[in-house]
Short mmCIF file of C-alpha atoms in Angstrom, two decimals:
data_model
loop_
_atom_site.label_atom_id
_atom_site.label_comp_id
_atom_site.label_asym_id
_atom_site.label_seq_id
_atom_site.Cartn_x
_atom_site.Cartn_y
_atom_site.Cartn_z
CA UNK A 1 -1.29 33.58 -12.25
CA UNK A 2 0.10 31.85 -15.80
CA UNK A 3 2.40 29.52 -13.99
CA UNK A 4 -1.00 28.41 -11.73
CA UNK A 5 -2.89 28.02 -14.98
CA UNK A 6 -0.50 26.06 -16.35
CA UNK A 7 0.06 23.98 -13.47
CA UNK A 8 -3.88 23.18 -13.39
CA UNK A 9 -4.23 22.69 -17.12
CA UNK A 10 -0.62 20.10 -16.24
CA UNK A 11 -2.76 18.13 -13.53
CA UNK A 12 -5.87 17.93 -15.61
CA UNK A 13 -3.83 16.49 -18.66
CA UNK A 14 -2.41 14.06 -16.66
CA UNK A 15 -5.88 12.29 -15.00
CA UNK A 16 -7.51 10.99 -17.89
CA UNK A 17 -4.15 9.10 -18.01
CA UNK A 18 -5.73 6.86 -15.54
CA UNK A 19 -7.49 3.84 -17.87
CA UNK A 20 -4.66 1.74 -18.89
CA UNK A 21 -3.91 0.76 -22.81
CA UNK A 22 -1.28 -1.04 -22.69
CA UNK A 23 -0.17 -4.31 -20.22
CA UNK A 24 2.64 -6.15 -20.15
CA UNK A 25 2.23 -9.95 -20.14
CA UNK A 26 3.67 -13.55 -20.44
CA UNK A 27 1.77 -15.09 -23.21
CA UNK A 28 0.63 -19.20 -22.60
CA UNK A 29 0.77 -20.96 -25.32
CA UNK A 30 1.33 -24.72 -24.53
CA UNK A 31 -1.61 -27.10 -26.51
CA UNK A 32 -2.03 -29.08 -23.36
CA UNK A 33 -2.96 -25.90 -21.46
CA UNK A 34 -5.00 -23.95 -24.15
CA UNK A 35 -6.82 -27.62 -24.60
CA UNK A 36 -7.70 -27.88 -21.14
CA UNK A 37 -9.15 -24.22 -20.83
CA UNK A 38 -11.10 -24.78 -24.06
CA UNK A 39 -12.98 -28.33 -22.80
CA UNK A 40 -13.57 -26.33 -19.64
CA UNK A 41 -15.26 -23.42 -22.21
CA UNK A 42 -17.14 -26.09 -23.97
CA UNK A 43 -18.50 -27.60 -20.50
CA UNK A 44 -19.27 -24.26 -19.04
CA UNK A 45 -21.20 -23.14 -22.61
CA UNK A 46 -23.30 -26.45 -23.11
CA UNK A 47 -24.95 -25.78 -19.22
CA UNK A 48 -24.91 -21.90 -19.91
CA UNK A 49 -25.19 -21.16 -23.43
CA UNK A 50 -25.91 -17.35 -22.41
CA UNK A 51 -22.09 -17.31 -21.31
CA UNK A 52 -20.36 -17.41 -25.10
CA UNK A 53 -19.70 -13.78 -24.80
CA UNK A 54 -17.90 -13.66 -21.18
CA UNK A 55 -15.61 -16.72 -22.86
CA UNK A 56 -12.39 -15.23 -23.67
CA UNK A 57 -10.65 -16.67 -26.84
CA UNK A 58 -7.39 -19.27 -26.21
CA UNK A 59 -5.22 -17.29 -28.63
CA UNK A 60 -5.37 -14.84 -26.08
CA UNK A 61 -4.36 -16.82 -22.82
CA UNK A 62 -1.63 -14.61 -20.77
CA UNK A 63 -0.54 -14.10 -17.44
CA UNK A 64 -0.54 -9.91 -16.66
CA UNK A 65 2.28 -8.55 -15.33
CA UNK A 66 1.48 -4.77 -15.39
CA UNK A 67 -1.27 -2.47 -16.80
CA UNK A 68 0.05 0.67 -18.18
CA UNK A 69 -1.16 4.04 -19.59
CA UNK A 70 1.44 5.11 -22.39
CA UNK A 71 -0.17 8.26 -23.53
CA UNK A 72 2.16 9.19 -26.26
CA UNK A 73 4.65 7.30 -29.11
CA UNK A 74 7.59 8.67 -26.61
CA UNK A 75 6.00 6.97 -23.74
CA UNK A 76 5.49 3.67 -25.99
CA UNK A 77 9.18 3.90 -27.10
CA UNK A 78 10.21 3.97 -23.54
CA UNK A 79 7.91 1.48 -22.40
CA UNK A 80 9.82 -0.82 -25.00
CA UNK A 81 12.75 0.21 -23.65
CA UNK A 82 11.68 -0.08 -20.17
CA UNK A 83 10.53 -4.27 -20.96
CA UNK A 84 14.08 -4.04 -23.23
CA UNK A 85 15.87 -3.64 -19.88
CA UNK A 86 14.29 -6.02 -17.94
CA UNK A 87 16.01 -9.00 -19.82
CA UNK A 88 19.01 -8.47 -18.02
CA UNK A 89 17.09 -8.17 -14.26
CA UNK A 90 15.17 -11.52 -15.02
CA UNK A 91 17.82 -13.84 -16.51
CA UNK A 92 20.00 -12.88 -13.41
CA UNK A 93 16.52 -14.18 -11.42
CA UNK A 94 16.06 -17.22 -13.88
CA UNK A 95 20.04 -18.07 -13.28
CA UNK A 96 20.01 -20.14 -16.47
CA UNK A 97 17.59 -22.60 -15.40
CA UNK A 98 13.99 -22.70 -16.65
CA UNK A 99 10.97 -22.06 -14.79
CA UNK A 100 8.22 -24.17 -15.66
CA UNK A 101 4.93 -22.82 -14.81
CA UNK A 102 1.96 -25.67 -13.60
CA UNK A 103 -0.95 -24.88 -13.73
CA UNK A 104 -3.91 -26.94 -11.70
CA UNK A 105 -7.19 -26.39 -10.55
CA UNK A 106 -9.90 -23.30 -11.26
CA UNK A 107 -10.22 -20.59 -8.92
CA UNK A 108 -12.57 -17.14 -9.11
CA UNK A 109 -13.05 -13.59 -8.04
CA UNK A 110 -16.58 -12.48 -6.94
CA UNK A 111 -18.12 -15.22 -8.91
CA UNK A 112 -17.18 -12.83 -12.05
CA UNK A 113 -14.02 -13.49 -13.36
CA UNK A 114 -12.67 -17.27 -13.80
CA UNK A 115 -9.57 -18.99 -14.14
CA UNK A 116 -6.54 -21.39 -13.79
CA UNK A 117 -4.65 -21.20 -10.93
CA UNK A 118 -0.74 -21.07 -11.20
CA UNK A 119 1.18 -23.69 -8.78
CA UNK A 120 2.16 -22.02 -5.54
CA UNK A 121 5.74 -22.57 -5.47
CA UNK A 122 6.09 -21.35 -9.19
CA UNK A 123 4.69 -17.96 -7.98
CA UNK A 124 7.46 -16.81 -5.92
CA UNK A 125 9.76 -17.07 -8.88
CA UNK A 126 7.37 -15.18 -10.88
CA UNK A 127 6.81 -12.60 -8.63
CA UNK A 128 10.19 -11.98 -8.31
CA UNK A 129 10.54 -11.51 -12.25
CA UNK A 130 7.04 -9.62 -12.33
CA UNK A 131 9.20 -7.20 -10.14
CA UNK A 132 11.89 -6.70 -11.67
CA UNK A 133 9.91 -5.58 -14.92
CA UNK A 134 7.50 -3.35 -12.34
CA UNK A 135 11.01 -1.15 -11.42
CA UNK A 136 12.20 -0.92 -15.27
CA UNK A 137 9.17 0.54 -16.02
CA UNK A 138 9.24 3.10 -12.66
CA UNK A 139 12.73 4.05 -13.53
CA UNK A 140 11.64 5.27 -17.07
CA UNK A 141 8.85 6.90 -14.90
CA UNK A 142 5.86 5.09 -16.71
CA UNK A 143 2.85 5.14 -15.49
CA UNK A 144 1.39 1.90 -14.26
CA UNK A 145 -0.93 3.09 -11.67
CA UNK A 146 -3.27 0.89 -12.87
CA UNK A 147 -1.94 -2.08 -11.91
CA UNK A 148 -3.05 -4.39 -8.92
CA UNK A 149 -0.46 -6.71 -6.56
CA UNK A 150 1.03 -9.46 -9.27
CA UNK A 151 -1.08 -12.77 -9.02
CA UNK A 152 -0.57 -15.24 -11.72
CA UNK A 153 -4.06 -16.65 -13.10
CA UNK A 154 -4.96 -17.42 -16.65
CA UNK A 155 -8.39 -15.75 -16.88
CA UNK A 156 -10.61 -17.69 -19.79
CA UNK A 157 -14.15 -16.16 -18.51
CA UNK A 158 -15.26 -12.92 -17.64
CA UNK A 159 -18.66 -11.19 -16.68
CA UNK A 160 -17.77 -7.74 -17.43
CA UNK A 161 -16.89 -9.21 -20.93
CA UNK A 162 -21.03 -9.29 -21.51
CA UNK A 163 -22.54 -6.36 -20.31
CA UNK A 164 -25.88 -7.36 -21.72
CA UNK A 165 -25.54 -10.33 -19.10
CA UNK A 166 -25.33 -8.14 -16.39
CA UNK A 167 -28.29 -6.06 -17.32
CA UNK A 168 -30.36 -9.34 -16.89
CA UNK A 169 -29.69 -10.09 -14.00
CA UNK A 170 -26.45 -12.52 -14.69
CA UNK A 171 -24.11 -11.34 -11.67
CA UNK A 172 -22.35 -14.63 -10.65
CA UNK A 173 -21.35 -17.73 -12.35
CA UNK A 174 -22.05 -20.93 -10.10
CA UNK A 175 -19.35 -23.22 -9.30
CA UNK A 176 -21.31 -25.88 -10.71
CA UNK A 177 -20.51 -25.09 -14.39
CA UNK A 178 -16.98 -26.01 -13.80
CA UNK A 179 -16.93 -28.27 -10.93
CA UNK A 180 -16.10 -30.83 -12.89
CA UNK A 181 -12.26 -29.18 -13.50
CA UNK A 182 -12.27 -27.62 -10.37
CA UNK A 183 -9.41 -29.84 -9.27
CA UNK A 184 -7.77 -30.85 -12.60
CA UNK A 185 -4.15 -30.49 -13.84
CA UNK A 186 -3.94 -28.35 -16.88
CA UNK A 187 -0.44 -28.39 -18.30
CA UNK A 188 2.94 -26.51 -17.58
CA UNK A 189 4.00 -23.94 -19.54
CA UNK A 190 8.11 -23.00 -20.23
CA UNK A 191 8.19 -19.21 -19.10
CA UNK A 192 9.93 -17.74 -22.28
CA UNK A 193 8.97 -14.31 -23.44
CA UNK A 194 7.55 -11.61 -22.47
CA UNK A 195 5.00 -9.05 -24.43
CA UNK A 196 4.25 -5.47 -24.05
CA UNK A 197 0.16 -5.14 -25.68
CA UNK A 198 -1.60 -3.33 -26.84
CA UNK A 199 -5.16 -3.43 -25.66
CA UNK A 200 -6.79 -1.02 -28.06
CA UNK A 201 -5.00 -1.81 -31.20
CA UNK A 202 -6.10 -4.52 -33.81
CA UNK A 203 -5.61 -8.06 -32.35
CA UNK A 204 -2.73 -10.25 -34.76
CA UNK A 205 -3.82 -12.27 -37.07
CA UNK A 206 -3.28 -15.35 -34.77
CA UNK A 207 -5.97 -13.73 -32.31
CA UNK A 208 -3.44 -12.69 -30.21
CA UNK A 209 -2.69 -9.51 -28.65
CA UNK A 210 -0.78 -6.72 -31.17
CA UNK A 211 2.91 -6.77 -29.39
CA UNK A 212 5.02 -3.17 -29.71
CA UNK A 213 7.69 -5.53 -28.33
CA UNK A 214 8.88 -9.00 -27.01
CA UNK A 215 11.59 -10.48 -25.00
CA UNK A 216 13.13 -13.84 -25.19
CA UNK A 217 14.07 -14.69 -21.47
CA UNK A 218 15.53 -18.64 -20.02
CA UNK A 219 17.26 -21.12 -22.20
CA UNK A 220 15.59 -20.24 -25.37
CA UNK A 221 17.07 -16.77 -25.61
CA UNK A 222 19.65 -17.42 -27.35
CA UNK A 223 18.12 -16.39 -30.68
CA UNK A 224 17.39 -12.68 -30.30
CA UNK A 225 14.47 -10.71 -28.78
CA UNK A 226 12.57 -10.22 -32.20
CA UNK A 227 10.55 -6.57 -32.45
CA UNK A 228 7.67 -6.15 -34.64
#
């Protein structure tokens, strides 16, 4: 009878595990890029003033690899060391050469979330890399449940960022706001690093995500993966 109440009380510690706090993610910071995506906020907020809130700040501009639920310092520490490993697994994918990443042309889900697309061809490299990071953090037996099929888009608008929006009736955002970049070229962006965030703790003082860890991956790695 213990062993059954412990194996309930087991299972019932580990659902609330579900809401992810922590992603792992390829920050974007190239001017051109975080230019573009601001002109387009700019546009979208002088038709739609209501929308400020669902804009999400530049600093923050990142392409998700995983979403992650590390539940205790030991699961952080492994997470790091999970994201640690990886290095090796994606500069044996890179090869030495670097992999640009284009991005051109705005795309949506559900008329809710908006952002830049990612050149097709560029994808199958990532995805690849996005991978290998995906079985570092199974083998340290992570868990990233939370985390949907790898599709690189820069999200820089988001419904669910404005509740209060929804409650009046705001549930789509017309193509029309943006149609004006719907087609445009935004920039390319060196793939160089790669962050595991935190998505509860403090933001850095740059506005970006607090990082438990980064990697330096492609040509640039030669000076060493820094840790905070």
């Amino acid at each position: 009878e213990d062993q059954k109440e412990d194996l309930v009380q087991e299972v019932s510690k580990k659902r609330p595990q579900e809401t992810p706090n922590y992603f792992v993610a390829i920050p974007i910071t190239d001017d051109q890029i975080l230019d573009r995506i601001e002109d387009v906020q700019e546009l979208i907020f002088t038709k739609e003033p209501d929308l400020l809130r669902a804009l999400l700040p530049v600093q923050t501009m990142h392409l998700t690899i995983i979403v992650a639920h590390l539940g205790t310092e030991e699961e952080v520490k492994k997470a790091v060391l999970a994201l640690k490993q990886s290095k090796t697994k994606v500069e044996a994918i890179l090869q030495g050469k670097d992999l640009n990443m284009t991005f051109h042309g705005i795309g949506q889900f559900n008329n809710q979330v908006i952002y830049v697309k990612m050149s097709e061809k560029d994808q199958k490299m990532l995805s690849r890399i996005a991978e290998a990071v995906e079985e570092c953090f199974i083998e340290m037996n992570l868990d990233i449940s939370g985390s949907k099929d790898f599709k690189p888009h820069l999200t820089f608008l988001k419904l669910s960022k404005a509740p209060r929006l929804k409650r009046r009736g705001f549930r789509k955002i017309c193509s029309d706001l943006y149609k004006e970049y719907e087609d445009s070229y935004f920039g390319t962006e060196v793939f160089s690093q790669i962050d595991l965030c935190a998505m509860r703790k403090k933001k850095q003082e740059s506005g970006y995500y607090y990082c438990e860890c980064s990697i330096n991956v492609g040509s640039s790695s030669t000076e060493e993966s820094k840790e905070q």
